[in-house]
Coordinates of C-alpha atoms and ligand atoms in Angstrom, one line a residue:
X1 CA 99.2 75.7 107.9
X2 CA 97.6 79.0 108.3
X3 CA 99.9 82.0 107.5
X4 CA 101.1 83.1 110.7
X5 CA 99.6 86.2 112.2
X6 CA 103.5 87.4 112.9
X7 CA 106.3 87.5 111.3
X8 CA 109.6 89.3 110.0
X9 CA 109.9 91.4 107.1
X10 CA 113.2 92.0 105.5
X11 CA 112.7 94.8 102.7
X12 CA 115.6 97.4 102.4
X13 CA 117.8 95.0 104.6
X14 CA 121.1 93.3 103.3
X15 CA 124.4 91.7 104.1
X16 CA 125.4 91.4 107.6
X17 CA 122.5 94.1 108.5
X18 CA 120.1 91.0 107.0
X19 CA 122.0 88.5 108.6
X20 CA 121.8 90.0 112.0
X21 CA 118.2 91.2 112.2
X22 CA 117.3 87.8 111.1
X23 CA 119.0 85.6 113.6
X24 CA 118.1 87.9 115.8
X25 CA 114.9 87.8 114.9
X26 CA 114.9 84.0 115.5
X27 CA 116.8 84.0 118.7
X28 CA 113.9 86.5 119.9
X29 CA 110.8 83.4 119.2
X30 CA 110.1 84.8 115.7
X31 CA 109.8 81.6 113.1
X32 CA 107.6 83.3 110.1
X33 CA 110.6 85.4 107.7
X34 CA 109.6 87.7 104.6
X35 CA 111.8 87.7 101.7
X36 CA 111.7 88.8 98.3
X37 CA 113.8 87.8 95.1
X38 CA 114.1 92.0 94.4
X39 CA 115.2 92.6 98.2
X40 CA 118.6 90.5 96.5
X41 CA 119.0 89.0 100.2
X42 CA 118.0 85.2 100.2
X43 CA 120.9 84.2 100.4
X44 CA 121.6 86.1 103.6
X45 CA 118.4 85.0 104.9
X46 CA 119.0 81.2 104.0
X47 CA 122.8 81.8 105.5
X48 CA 121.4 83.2 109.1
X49 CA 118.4 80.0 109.0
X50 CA 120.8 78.0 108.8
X51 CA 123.2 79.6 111.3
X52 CA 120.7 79.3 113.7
X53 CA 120.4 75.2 113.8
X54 CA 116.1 75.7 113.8
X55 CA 114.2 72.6 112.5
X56 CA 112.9 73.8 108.9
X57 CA 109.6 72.6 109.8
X58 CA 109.5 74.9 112.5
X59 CA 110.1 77.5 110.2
X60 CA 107.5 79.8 108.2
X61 CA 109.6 81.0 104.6
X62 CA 108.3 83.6 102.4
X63 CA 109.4 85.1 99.2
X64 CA 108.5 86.7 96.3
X65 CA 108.3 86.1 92.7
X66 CA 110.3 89.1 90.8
X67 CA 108.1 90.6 87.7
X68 CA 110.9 89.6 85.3
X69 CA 110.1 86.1 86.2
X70 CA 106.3 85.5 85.7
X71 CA 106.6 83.8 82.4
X72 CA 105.6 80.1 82.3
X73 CA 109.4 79.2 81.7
X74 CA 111.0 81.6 83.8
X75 CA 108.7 81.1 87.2
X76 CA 109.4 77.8 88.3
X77 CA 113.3 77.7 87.3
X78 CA 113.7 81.5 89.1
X79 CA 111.7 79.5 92.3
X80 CA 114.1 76.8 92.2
X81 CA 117.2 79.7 92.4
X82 CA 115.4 81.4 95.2
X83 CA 115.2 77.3 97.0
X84 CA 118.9 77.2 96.7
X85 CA 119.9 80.7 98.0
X86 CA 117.8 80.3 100.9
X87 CA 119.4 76.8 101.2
X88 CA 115.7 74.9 101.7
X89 CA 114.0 72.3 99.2
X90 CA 110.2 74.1 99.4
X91 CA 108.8 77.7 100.5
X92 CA 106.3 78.0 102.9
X93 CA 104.4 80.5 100.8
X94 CA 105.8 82.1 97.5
X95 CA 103.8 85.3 96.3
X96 CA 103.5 87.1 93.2
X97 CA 104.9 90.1 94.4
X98 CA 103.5 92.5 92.1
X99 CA 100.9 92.4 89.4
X100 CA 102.5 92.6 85.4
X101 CA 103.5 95.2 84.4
X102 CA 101.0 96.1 81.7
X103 CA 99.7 93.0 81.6
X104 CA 103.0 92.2 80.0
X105 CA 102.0 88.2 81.3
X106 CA 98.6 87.5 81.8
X107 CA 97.6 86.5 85.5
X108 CA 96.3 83.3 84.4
X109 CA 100.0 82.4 83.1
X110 CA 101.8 83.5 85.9
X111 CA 99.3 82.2 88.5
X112 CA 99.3 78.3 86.5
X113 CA 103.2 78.5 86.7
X114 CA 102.8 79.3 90.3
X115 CA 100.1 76.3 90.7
X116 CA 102.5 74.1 89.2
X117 CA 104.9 74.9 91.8
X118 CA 102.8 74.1 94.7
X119 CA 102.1 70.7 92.7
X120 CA 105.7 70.1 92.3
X121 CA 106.1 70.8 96.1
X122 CA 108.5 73.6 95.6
X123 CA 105.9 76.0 97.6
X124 CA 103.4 74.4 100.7
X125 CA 100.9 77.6 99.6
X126 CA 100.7 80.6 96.6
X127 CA 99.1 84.4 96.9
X128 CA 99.5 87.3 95.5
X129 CA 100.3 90.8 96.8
X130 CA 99.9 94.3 95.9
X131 CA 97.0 92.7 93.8
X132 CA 93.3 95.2 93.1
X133 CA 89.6 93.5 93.4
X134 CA 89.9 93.3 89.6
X135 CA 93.4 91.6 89.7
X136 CA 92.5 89.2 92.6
X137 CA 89.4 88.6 90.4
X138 CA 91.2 87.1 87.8
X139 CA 94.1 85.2 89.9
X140 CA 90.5 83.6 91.2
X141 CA 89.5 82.8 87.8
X142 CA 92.5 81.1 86.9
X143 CA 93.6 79.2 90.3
X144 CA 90.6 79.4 92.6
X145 CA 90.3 81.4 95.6
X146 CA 91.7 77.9 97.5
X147 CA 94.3 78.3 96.2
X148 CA 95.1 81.8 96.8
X149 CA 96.4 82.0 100.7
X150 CA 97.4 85.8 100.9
X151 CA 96.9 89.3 99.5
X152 CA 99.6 91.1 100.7
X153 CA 99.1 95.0 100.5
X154 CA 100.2 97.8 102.1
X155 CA 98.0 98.5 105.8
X156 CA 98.8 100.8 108.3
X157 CA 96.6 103.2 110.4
X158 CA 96.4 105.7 107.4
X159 CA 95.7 103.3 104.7
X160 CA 93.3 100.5 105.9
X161 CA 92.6 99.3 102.1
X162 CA 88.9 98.7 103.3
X163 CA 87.5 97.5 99.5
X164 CA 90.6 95.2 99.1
X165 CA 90.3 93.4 102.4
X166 CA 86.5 93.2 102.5
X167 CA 86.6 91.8 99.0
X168 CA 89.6 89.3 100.0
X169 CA 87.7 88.3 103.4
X170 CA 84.6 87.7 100.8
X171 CA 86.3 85.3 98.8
X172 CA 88.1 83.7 102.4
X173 CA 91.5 85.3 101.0
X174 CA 93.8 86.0 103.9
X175 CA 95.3 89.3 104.2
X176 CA 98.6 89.7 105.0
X177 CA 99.4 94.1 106.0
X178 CA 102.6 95.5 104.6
X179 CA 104.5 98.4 106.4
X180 CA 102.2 98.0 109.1
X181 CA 103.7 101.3 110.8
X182 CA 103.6 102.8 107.8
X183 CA 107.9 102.6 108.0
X184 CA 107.6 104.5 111.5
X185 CA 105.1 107.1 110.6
X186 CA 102.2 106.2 112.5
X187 CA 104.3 105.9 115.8
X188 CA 104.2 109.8 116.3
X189 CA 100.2 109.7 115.5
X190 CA 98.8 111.5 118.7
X191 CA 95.8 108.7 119.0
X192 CA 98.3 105.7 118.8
X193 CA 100.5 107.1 121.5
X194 CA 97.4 107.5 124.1
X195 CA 96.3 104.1 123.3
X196 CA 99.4 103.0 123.7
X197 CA 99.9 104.3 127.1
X198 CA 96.5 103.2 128.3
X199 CA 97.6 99.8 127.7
X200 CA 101.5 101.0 129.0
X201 CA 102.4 99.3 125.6
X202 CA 104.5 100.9 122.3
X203 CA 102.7 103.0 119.4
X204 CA 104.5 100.2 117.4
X205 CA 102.7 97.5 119.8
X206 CA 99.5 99.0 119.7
X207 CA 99.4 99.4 116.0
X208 CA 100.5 95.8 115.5
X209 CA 97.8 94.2 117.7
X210 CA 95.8 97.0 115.7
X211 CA 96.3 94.9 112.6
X212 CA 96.6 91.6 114.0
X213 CA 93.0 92.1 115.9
X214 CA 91.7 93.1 112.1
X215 CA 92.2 89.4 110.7
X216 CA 95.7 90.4 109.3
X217 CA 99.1 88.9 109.4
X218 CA 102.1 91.5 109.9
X219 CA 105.7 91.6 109.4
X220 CA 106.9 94.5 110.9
X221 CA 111.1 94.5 110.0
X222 CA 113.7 96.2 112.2
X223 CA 117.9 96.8 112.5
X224 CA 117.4 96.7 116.3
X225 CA 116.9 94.2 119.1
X226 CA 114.8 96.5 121.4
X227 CA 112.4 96.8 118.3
X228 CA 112.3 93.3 117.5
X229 CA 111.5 91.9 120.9
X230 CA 109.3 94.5 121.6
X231 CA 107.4 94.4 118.4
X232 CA 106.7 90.5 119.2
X233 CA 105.0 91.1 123.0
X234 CA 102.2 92.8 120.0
X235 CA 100.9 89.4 120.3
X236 CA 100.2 89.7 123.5
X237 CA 98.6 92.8 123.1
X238 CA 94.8 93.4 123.4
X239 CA 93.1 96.1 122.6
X240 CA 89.5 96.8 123.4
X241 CA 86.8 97.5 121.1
X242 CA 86.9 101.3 121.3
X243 CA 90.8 101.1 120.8
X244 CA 90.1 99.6 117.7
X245 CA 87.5 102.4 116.5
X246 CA 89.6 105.0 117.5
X247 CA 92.1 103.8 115.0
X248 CA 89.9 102.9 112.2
X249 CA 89.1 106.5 112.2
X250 CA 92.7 107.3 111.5
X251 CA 92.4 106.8 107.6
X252 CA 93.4 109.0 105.6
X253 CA 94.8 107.3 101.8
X254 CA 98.1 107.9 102.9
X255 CA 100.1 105.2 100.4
X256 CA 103.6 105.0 100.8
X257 CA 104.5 102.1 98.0
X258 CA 103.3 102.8 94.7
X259 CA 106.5 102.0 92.2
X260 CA 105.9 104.1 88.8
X261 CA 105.9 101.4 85.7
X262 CA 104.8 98.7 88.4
X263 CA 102.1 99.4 90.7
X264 CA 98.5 99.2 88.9
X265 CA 95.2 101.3 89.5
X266 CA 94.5 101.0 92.8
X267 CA 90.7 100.9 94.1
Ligands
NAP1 N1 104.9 93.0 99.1 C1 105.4 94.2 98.9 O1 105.4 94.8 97.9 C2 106.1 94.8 100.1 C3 106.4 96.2 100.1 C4 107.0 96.7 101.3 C5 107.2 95.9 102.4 N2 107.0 94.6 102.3 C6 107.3 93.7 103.4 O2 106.8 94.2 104.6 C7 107.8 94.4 105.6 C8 107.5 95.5 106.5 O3 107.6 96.8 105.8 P1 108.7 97.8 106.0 O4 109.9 97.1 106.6 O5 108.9 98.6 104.8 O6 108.1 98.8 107.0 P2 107.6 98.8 108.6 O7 107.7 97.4 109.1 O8 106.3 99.5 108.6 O9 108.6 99.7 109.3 C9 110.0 99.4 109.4 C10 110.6 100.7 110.0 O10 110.1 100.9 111.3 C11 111.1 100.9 112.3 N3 110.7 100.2 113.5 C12 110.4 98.9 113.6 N4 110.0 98.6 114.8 C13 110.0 99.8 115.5 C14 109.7 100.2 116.8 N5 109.3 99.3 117.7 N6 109.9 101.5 117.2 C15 110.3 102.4 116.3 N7 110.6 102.1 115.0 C16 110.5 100.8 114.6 C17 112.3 100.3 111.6 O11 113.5 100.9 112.1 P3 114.6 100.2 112.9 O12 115.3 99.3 112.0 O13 115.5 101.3 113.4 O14 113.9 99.4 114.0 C18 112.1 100.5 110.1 O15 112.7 101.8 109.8 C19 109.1 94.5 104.7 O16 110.3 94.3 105.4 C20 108.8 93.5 103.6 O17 109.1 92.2 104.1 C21 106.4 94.0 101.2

């Protein structure tokens, strides 16, 4: 299965604030969830799928492998905690969710452990995120660009990551946008808002179907059930070909997520 073009992300969100926006979330018609084993929620997560009586096969699960847990005997054992918090026997897709920290575990370790899963049937598909050309070079190397479903990387209007995506699209490497509305700030960008009422849609809409219309999955997250639902009729969104322009000329190498000690050198 293709990775969805929407979803929901769940960074920053826990307890019943997780719980909520997630069954929400799936009340609404979403069925693709992002979760992470940092974002210490997977269990809440697992708890509201559960609550809300969908068919796990109808259901797209994401998460994230922590850095502490790349090496060979920590991945697969850490996946198998993740399984039972989120209260499921395999992942949809489960990411490496950042590149080692100085290399402290080469890629081709942690990216074999991660195969290995996906042999074992723990996770359906593998990818990487917040990986450079180099990086994604080497997961390559090690796995085979088959076998690599997703980049995910931060993507909004004011950082497009063109050398990233054009390299991941080369090698036929999904990629999946992170903080889409750059966490709200494009929705005050003077271009988005006149789109946006062209189309009598939401800055938040029209930057969606932005991304979307680009190749890219989202997973836009949110507290509130205005947002939510009105985040998903994105999909219905389309924008024309000028609309699309207009907004590629927004960049401007604004990065939001760049973690000191974790992030690497970013082309
Ligand atoms: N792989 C990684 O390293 C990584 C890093 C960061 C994020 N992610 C993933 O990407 C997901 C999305 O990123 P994000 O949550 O940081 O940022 P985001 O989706 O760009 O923005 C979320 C923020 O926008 C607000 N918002 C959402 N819909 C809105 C709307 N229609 N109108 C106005 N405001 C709206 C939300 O507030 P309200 O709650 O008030 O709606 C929230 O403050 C994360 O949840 C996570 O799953 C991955």
């Amino acid at each position: 299965m293709p990775v969805p073009a929407f979803g929901l992300g769940t960074f920053r969100l826990q307890g019943q604030v997780v719980i909520d926006s997630v069954s929400t979330a799936l009340e609404l018609g979403y069925r693709a969830i992002d979760t992470a084993q940092i974002y210490d929620n997977e269990a809440e997560v697992g708890q509201a799928i559960a609550d809300s009586g969908i068919g796990r096969d109808e259901l797209f699960v994401t998460s994230k492998i922590w850095v502490a847990n790349f090496a060979r005997d920590k991945l697969i054992p850490s996946l198998k905690d993740s399984l039972r918090k989120l209260r499921t026997d395999y992942l949809d897709l489960t990411l490496i969710h950042w590149p080692s920290p100085e290399n402290q575990v080469p890629v081709e370790e942690f990216m074999a452990a991660l195969l290995e899963a996906k042999e074992l049937g723990l996770t359906r598909q593998i990818g990487v995120s917040n990986f450079t050309i180099d990086l994604m070079g080497q997961a390559i190397a090690a796995v085979g660009a088959d076998n690599i479903a997703t980049n995910q990387i931060e993507l909004h209007p004011y950082l497009q990551n063109r050398k990233v995506v054009e390299f991941a699209q080369s090698q036929g490497i999904h990629i999946t946008s992170y903080m889409t509305l750059a966490y709200g700030a494009v929705l005050d960008d003077p271009v988005i808002q006149q789109i946006a009422e062209q189309h009598r849609a939401t800055p938040a809409q029209v930057t969606l179907a932005w991304a979307m219309q680009s190749g890219h999955a989202v997973i836009p997250s949110s507290t509130r059930r205005a947002n939510l639902e009105s985040n998903l009729k994105a999909c219905a969104l389309t924008l024309s070909e000028e609309d699309l322009q207009r907004i590629a000329s927004l960049e401007r190498g604004h990065r939001l997520t760049s973690p000191a000690g974790i992030a690497p050198a970013w082309d």
